[in-house]
Structure formats: C-alpha cells, structure tokens
Coordinates of N, CA and C in Angstrom, one line a residue:
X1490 N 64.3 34.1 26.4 CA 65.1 34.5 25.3 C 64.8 33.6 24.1
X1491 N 64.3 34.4 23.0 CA 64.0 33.3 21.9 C 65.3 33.0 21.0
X1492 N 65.1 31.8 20.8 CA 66.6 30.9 19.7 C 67.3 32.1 19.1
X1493 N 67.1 32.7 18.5 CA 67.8 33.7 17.0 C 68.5 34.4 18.4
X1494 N 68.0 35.2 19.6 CA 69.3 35.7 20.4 C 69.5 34.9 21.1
X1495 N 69.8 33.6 21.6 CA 70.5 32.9 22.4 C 71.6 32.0 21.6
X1496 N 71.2 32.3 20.4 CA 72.3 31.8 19.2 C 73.2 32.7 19.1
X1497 N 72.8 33.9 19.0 CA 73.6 35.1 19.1 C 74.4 35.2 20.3
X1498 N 74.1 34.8 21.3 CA 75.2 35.3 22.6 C 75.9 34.0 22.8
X1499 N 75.1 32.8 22.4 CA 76.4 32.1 22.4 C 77.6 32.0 21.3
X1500 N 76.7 32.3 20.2 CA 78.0 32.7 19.2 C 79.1 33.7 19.8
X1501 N 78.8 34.6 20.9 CA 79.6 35.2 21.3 C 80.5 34.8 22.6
X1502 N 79.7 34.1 23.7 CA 80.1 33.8 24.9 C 80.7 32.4 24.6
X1503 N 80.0 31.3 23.8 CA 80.3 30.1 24.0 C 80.7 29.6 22.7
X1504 N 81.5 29.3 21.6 CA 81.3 29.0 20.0 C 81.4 27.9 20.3
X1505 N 81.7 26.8 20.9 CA 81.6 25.2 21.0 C 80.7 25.2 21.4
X1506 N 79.8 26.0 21.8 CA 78.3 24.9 22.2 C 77.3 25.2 21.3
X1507 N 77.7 26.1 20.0 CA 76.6 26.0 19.1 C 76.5 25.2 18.1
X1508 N 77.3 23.8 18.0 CA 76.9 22.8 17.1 C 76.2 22.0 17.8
X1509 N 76.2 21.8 19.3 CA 74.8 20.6 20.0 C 74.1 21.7 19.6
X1510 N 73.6 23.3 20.4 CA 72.2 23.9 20.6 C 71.8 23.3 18.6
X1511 N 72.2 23.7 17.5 CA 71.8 23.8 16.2 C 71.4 22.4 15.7
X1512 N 72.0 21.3 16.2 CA 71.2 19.9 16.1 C 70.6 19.7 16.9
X1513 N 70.1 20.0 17.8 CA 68.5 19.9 19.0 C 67.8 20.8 18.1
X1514 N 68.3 21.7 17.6 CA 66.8 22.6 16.7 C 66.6 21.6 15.5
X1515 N 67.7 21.1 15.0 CA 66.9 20.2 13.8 C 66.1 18.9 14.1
X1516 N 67.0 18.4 15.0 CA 66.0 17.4 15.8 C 64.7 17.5 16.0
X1517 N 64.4 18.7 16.5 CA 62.9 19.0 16.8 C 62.1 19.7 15.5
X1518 N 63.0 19.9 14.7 CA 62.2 20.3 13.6 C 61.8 19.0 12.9
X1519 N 62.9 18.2 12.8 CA 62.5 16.9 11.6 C 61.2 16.1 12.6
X1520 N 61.9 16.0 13.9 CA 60.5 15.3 14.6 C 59.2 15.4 13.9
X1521 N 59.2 17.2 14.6 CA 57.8 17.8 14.0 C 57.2 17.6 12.5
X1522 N 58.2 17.3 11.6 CA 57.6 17.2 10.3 C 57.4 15.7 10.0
X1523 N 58.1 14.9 10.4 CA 57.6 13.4 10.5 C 56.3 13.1 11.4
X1524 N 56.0 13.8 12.1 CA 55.0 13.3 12.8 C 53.9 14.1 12.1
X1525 N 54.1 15.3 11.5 CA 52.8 15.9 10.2 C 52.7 14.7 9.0
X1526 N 53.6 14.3 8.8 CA 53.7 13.5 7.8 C 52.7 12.2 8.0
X1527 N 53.4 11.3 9.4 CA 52.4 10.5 10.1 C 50.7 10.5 10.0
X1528 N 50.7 11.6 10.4 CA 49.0 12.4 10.5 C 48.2 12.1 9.4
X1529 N 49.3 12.8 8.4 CA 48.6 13.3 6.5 C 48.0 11.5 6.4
X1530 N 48.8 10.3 6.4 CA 49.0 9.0 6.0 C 47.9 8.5 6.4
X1531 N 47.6 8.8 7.9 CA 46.6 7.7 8.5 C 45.4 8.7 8.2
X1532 N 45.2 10.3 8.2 CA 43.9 10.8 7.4 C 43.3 10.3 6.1
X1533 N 44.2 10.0 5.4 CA 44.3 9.4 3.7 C 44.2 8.4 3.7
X1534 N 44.6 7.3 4.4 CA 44.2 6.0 4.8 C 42.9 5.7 5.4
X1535 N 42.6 6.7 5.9 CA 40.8 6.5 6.9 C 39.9 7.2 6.2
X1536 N 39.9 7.8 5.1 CA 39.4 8.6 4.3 C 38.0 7.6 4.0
X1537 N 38.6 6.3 2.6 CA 37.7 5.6 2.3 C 36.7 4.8 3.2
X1538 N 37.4 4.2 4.3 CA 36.6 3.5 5.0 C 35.4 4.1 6.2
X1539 N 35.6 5.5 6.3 CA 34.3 6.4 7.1 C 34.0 7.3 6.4
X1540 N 34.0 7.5 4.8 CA 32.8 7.7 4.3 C 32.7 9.6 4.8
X1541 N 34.3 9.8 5.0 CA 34.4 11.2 5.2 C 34.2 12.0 6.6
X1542 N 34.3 10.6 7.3 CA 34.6 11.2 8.7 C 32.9 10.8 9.4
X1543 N 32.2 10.3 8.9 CA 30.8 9.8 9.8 C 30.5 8.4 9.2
X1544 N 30.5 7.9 10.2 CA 29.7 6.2 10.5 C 28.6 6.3 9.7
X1545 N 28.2 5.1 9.4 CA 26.8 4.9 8.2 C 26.3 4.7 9.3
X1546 N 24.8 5.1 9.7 CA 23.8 4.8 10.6 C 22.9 3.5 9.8
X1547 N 22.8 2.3 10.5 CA 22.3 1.3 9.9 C 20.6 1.5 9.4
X1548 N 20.8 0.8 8.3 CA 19.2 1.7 7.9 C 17.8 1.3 8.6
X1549 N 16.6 1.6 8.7 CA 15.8 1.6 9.4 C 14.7 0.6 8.8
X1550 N 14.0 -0.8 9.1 CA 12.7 -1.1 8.6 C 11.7 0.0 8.4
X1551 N 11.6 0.0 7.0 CA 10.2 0.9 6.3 C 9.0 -0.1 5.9
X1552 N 8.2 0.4 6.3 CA 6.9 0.2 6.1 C 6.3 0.1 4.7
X1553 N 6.8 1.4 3.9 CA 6.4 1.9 2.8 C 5.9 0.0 2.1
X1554 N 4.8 0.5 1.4 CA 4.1 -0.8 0.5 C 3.7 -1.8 1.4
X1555 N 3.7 -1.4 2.8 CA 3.5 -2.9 3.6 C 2.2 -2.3 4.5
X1556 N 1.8 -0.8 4.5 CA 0.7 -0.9 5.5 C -0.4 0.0 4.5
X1557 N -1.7 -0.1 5.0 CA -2.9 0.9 4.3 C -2.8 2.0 5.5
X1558 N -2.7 3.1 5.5 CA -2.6 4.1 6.7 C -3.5 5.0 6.6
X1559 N -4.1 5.2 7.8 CA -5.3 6.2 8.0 C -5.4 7.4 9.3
X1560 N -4.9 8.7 8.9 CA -4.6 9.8 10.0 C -5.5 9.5 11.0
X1561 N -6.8 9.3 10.9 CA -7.7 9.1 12.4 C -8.3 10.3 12.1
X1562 N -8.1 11.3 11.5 CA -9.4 12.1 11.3 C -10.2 11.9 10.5
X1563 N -11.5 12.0 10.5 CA -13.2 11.8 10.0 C -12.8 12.2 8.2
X1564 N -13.5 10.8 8.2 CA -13.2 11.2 6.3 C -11.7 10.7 6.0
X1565 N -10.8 10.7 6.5 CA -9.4 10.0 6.2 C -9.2 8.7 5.6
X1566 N -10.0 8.2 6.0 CA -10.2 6.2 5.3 C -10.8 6.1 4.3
X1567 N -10.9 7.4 3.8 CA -12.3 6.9 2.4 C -11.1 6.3 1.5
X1568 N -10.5 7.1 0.9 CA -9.4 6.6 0.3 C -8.8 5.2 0.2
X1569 N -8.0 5.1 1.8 CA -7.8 3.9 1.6 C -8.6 2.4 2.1
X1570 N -9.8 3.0 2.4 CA -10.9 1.9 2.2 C -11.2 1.4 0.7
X1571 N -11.6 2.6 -0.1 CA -11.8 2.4 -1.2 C -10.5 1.5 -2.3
X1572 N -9.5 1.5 -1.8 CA -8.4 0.5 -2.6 C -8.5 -0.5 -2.0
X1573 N -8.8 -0.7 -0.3 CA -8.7 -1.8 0.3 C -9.8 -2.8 -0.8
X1574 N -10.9 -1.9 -0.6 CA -11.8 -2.7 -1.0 C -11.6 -3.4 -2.3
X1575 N -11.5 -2.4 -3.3 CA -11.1 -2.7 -4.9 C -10.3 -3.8 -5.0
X1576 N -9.2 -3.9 -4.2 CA -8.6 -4.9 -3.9 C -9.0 -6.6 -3.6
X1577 N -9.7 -6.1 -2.3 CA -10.5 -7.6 -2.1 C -11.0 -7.4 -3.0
X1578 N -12.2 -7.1 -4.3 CA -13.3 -7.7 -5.2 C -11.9 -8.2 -6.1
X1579 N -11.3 -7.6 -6.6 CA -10.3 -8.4 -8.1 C -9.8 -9.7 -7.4
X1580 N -9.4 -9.8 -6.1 CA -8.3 -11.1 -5.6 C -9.8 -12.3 -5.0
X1581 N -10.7 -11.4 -4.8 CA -12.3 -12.8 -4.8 C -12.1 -12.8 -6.3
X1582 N -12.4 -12.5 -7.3 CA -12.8 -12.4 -8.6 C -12.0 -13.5 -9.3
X1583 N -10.9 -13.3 -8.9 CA -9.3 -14.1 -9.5 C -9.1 -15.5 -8.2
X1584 N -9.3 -15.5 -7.6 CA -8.8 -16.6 -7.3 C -9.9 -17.4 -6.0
X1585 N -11.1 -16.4 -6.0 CA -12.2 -17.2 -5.2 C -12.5 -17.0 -3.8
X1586 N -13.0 -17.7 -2.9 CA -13.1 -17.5 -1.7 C -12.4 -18.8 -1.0
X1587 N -11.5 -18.8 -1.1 CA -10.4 -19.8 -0.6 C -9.7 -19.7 0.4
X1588 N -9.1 -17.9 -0.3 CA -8.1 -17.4 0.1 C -8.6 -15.8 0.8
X1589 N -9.9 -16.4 1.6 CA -10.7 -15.5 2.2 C -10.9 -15.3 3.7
X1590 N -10.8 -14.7 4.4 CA -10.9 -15.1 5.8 C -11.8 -13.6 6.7
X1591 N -12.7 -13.8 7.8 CA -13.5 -13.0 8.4 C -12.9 -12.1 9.8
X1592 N -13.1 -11.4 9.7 CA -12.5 -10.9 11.0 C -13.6 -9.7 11.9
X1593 N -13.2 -10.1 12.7 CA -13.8 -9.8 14.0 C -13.1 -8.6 15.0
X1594 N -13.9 -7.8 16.1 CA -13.5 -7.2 17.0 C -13.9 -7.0 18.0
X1595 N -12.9 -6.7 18.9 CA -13.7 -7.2 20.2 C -13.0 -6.3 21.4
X1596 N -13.9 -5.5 22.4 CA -12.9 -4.7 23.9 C -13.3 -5.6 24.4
X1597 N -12.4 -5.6 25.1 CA -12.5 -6.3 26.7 C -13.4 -5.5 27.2
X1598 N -12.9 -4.1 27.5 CA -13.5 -3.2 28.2 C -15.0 -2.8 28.6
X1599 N -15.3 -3.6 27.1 CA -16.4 -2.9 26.7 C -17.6 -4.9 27.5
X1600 N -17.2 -5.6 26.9 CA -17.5 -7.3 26.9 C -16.0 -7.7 26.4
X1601 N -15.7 -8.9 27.6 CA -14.7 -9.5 27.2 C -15.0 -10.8 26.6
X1602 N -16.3 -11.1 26.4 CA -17.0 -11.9 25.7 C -17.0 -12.1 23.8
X1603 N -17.5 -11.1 23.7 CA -18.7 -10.6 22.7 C -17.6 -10.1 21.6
X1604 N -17.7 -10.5 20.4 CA -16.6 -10.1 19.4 C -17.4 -9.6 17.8
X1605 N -17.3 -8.5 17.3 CA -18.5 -8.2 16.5 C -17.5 -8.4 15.2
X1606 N -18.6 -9.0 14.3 CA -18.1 -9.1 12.4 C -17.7 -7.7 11.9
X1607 N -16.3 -7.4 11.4 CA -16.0 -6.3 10.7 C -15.7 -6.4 9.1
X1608 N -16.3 -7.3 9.0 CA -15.5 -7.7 7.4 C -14.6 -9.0 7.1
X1609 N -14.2 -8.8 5.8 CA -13.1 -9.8 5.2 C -12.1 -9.2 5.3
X1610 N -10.9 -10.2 5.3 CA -9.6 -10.1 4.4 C -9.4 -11.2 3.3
X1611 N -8.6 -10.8 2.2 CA -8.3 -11.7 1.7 C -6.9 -11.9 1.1
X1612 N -5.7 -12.8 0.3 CA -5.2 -12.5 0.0 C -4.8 -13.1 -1.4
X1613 N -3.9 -12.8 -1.7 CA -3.3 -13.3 -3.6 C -2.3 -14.5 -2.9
X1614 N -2.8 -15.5 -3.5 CA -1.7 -17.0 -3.0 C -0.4 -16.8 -3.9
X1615 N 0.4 -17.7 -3.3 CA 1.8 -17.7 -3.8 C 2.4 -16.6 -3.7
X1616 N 2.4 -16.1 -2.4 CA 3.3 -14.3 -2.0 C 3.0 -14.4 -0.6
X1617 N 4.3 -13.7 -0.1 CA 4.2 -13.8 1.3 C 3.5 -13.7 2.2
X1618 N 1.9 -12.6 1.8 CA 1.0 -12.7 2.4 C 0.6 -14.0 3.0
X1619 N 0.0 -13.5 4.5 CA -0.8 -14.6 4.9 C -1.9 -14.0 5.8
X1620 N -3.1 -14.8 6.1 CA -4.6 -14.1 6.6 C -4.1 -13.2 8.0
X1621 N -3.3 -13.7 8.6 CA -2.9 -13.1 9.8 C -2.0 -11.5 9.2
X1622 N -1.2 -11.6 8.8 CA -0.5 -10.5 7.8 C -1.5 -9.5 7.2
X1623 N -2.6 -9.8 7.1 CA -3.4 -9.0 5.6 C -4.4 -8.2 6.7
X1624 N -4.4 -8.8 7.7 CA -5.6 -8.2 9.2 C -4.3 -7.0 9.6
X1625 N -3.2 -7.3 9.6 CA -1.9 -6.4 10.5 C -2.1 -5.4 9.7
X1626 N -1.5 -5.2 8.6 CA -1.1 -4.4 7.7 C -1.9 -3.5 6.8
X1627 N -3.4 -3.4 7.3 CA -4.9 -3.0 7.3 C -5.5 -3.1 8.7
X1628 N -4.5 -3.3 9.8 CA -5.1 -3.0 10.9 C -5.8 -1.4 11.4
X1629 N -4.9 -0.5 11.3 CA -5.6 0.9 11.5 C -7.2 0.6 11.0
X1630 N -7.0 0.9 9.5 CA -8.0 0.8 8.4 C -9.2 0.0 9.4
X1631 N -9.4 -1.1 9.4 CA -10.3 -2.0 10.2 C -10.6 -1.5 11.7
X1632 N -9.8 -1.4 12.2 CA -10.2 -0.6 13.7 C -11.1 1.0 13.9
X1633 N -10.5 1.5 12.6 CA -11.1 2.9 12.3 C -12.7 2.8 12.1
X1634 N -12.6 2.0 10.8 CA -14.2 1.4 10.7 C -14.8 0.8 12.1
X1635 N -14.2 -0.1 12.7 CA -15.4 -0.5 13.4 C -15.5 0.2 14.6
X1636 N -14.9 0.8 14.7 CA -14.9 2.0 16.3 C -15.8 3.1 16.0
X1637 N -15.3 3.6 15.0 CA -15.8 4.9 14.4 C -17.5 4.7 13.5
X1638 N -17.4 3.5 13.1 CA -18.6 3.3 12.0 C -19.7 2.5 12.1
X1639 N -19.0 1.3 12.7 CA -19.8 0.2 13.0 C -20.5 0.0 14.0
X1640 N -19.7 0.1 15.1 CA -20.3 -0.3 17.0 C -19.5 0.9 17.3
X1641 N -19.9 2.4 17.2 CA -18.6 3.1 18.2 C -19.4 3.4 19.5
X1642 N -21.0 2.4 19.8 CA -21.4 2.3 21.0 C -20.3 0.9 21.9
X1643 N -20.0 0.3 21.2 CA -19.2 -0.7 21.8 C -17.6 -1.1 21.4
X1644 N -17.2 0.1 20.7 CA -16.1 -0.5 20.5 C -15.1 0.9 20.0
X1645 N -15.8 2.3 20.5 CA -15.3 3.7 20.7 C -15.1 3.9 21.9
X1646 N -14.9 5.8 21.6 CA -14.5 6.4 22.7 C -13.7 5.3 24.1
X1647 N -14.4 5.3 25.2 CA -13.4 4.9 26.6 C -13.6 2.9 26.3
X1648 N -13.6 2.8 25.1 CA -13.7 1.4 24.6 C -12.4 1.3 24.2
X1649 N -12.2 1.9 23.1 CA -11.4 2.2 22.1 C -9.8 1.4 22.7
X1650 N -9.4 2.2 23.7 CA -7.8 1.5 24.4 C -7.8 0.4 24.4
X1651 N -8.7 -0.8 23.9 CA -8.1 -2.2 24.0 C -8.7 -3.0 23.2
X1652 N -9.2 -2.6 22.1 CA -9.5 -3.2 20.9 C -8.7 -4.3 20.5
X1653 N -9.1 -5.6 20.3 CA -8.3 -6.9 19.5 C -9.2 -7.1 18.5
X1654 N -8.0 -7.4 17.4 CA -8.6 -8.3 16.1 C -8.6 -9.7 15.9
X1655 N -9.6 -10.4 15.5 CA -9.6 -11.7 15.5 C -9.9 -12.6 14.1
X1656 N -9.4 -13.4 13.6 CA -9.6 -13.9 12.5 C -10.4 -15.1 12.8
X1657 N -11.3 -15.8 11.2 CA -11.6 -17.0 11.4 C -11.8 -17.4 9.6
X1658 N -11.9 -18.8 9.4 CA -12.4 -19.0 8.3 C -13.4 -18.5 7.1
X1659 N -13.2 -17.7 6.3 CA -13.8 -17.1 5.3 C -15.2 -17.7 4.7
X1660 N -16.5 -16.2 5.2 CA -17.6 -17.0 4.9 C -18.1 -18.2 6.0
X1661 N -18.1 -17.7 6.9 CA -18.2 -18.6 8.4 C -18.8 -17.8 9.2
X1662 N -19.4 -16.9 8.7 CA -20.3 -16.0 9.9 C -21.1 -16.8 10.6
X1663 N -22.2 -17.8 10.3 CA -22.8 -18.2 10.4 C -22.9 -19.8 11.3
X1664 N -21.6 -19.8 11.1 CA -20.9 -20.8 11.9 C -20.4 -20.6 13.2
X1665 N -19.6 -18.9 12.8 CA -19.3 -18.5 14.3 C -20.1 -17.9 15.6
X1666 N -21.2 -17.7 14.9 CA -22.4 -17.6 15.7 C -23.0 -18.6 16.6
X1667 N -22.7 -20.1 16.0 CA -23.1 -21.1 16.8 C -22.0 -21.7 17.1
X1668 N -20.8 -21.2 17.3 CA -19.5 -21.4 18.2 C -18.8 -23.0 17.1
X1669 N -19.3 -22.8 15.8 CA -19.0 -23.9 15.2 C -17.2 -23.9 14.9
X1670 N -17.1 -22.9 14.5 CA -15.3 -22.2 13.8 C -14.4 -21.7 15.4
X1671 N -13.1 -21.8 14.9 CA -12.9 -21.5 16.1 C -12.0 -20.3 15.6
X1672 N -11.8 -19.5 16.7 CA -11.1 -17.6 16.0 C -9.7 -17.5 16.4
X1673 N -8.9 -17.2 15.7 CA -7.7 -16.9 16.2 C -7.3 -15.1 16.4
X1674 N -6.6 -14.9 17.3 CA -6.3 -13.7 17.8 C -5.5 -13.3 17.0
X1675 N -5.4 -12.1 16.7 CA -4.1 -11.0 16.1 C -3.4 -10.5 16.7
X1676 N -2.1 -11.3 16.8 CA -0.7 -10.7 17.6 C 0.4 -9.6 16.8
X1677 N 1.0 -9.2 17.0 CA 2.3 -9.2 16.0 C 1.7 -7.4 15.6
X1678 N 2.6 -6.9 15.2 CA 2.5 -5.4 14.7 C 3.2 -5.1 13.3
X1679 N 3.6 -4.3 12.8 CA 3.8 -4.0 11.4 C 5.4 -4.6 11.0
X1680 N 6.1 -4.0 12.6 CA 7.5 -4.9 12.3 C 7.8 -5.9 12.4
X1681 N 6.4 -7.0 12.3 CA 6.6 -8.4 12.1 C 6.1 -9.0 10.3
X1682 N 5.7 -7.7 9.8 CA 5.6 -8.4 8.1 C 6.9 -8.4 8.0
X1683 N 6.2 -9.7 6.5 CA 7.3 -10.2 6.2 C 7.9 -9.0 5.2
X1684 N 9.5 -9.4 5.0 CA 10.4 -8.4 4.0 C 10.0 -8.2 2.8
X1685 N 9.0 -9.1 2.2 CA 8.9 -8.9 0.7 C 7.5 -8.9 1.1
X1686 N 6.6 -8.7 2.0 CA 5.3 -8.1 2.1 C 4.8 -7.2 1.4
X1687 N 4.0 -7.5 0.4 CA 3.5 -5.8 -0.2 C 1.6 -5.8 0.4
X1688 N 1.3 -4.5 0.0 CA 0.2 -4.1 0.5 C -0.9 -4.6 -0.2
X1689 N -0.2 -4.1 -1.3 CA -1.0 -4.6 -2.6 C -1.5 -6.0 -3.2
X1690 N -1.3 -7.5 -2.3 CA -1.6 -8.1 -2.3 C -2.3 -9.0 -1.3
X1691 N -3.2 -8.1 -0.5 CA -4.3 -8.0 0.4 C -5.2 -6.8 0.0
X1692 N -6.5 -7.3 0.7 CA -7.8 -6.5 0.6 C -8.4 -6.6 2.0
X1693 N -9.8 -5.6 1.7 CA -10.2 -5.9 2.6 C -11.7 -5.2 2.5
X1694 N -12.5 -6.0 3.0 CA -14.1 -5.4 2.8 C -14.8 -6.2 3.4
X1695 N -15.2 -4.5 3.9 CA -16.3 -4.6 5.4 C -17.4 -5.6 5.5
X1696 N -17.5 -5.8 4.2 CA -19.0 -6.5 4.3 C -18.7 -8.0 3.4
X1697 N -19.5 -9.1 3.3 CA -19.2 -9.8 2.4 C -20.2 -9.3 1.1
X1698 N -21.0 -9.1 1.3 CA -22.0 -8.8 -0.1 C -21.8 -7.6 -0.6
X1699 N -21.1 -6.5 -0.2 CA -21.4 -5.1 -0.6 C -22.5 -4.4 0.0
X1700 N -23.5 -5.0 0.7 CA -24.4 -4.3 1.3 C -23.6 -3.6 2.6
X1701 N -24.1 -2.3 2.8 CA -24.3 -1.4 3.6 C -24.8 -1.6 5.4
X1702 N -23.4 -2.4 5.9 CA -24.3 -2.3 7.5 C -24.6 -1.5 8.3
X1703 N -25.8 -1.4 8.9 CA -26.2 0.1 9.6 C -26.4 -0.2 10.5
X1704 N -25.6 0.9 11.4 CA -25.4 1.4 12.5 C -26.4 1.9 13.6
X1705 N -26.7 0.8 14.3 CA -28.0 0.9 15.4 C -28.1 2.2 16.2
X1706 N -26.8 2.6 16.4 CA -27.4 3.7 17.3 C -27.6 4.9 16.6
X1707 N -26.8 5.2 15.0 CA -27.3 6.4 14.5 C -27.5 6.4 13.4
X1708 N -28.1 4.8 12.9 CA -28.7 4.5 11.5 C -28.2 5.2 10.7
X1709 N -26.4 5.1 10.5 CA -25.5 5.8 9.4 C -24.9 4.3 9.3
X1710 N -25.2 4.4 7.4 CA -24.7 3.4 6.8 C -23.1 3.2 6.3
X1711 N -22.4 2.7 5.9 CA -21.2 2.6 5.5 C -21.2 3.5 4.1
X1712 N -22.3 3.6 3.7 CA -22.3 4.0 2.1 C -22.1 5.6 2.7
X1713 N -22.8 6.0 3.7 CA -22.5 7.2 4.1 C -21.1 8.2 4.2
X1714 N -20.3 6.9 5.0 CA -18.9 7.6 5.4 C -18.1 7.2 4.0
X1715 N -18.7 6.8 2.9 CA -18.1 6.7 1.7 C -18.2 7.4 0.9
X1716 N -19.3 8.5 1.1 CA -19.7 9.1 0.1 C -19.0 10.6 0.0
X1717 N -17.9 10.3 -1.1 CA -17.0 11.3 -1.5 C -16.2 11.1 -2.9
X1718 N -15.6 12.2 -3.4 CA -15.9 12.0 -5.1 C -14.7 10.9 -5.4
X1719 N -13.8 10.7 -4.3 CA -12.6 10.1 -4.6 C -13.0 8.5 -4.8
X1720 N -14.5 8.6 -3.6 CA -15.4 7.0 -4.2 C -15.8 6.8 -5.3
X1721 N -16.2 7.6 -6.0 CA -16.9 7.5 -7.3 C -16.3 7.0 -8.5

C-alpha cells in the first residue's frame, strides 16, 4: 500500500496514529535532504584539488634537445650527421681540441678484442655536457655509421646485437694503436643525461680531418652515404 492510501485508511480506522506515521515521513524526508546536501559540500570541496575528477599523471622524462635520432633506414642519418658534424667543426673552431675526445667500436661477437676508430666527439665547456654524455646522446647516430658504413663486415648484420662504444683522449689515434691511452667504456643510456643536457652542445665527426674513410669491403666512401641536397 503506498503512503497517500495508508494515510487514508488510517485517517479512517486509526486518527491517533497519524501524527507518529506523518513525523517518520518527515524524518525520512529531512534525512534524505541532508545527506544531498552532504554530497553537494564534499563534490565542491574536491572539485579544486582533482582537477575535475582525474589524478595528474606525473610527467614523463623527454628527451626532446638531448638526443641526435636516426630511424635506421638507409639515408636517414644524412641529416643528422650533417648537424652532428657542423657542430663539431664550430665547437673545434671556438674552443680547440681540448675538449675533444675519439671514440671507438667494438662486438664482442664479432672480436672481443679489436675495437675500430669511428670518429670524434666533442663538446662546448662550461655546460653540462661531458665526453661520456656527447658519445650517449649521438649514440644511434655513431653506431649507424659504423655498422652500416664503416666495418658492416665487422660490426653489422649478426654482429650488430652487441655493439659497445668506447672513448679515449682526443687526437690519440696513434697512441691507441700502441696501447699507449687507455679507453673507457660507454655505460649509461639517454635517461642518464643530465636535466639541463642539450644536444646542441656536442658534435660529432667521423673522421678527424674531413677525409673520407673507405670502406674495404665495398670501397664506399662516407662522402657517398652523404651525398644528398640536404648536404649541400
């Protein structure tokens, strides 16, 4: 029996028991509207602090300005070889061969010995760069070359999976050949630059002179895999 006829028949059967039944209905009415009321307060009170009902997802380390990136398909590096490079000539030009250092690569796979010259790095002093940093963050870049361009009889294809980079003193080829310098390994990956790392204060070039090293097994020079208008 819904309220409106049980009010009705006790208006008829019972008249003293319709002042309790009519305060239980207010009772339950005010309840119900106090506790909407409740609701409204603590929505409006949580409003500002979640941002409209979703958590801030904490933001993510970006790379952006901290790495030279190269897809891995043929011809993809011209680009950013060609700034790499541009780069090292103005930071030798400006501040010399000081702040210069050689790097090396090397499979295990291939000889766990034998570690071949890929070029320089260098960097702009007074910025967070450091030689180890300037190898990371131009790591693709460097790997691409020497697998692909340099030695990809020794340091491609079923080589390729275990490639290490190795640094040494700038302008020390000649040294490291007679075991005079000693090489440090490249640890660390992109999410170890530093926070104020930019890209743009490292270089990098393959060769120290600008000469063209050619490639023994298919007498293709570096000037070759350069040759595109974006070099010019």
């Amino acid at each position: 029996m819904n309220p409106k006829a049980l009010l009705s028949f006790l208006l008829i059967t019972h008249p003293s028991a319709i002042l309790g039944f009519t305060n239980n209905l207010n009772s339950r009415s005010t309840t119900s509207l106090f506790a909407k009321k409740q609701q409204n307060r603590k929505s409006k009170a949580a409003t500002p602090k979640s941002g409209g009902g979703f958590a801030s997802a904490p933001a993510k380390p970006t790379t952006d300005g901290k790495v030279r990136t190269v897809s891995g398909f043929q011809g993809s590096g011209t680009k950013p070889l060609r700034i790499a490079a541009n780069t090292f000539d103005k930071l030798r030009k400006d501040y010399g061969k000081d702040y210069t250092s050689d790097v090396y690569c090397k499979s295990p796979l291939n000889d766990p010995e034998l570690l071949w010259y890929v070029g320089k790095v260098n960097i702009r002093p007074n910025t967070a760069a450091t030689p180890e940093q300037a190898v990371i963050a131009q790591k693709r870049l460097i790997l691409e070359y020497a697998k692909r361009e340099l030695r990809p009889q020794n340091l491609g294809g079923k080589y390729a999976s275990s490639l290490e980079l190795w640094f040494a003193r700038g302008d020390s080829e000649m040294d490291a050949v007679q075991n005079k310098v000693s090489l440090t390994k490249v640890d660390g990956s992109v999410a170890d630059l530093s926070e104020d790392f930019s890209v743009n204060d490292v270089g990098y070039n393959p060769t120290s002179t600008g000469t063209a090293p050619v490639d023994e097994a298919t007498n293709d020079s570096l000037n070759d895999w350069l040759t595109d208008e974006e070099y010019k």
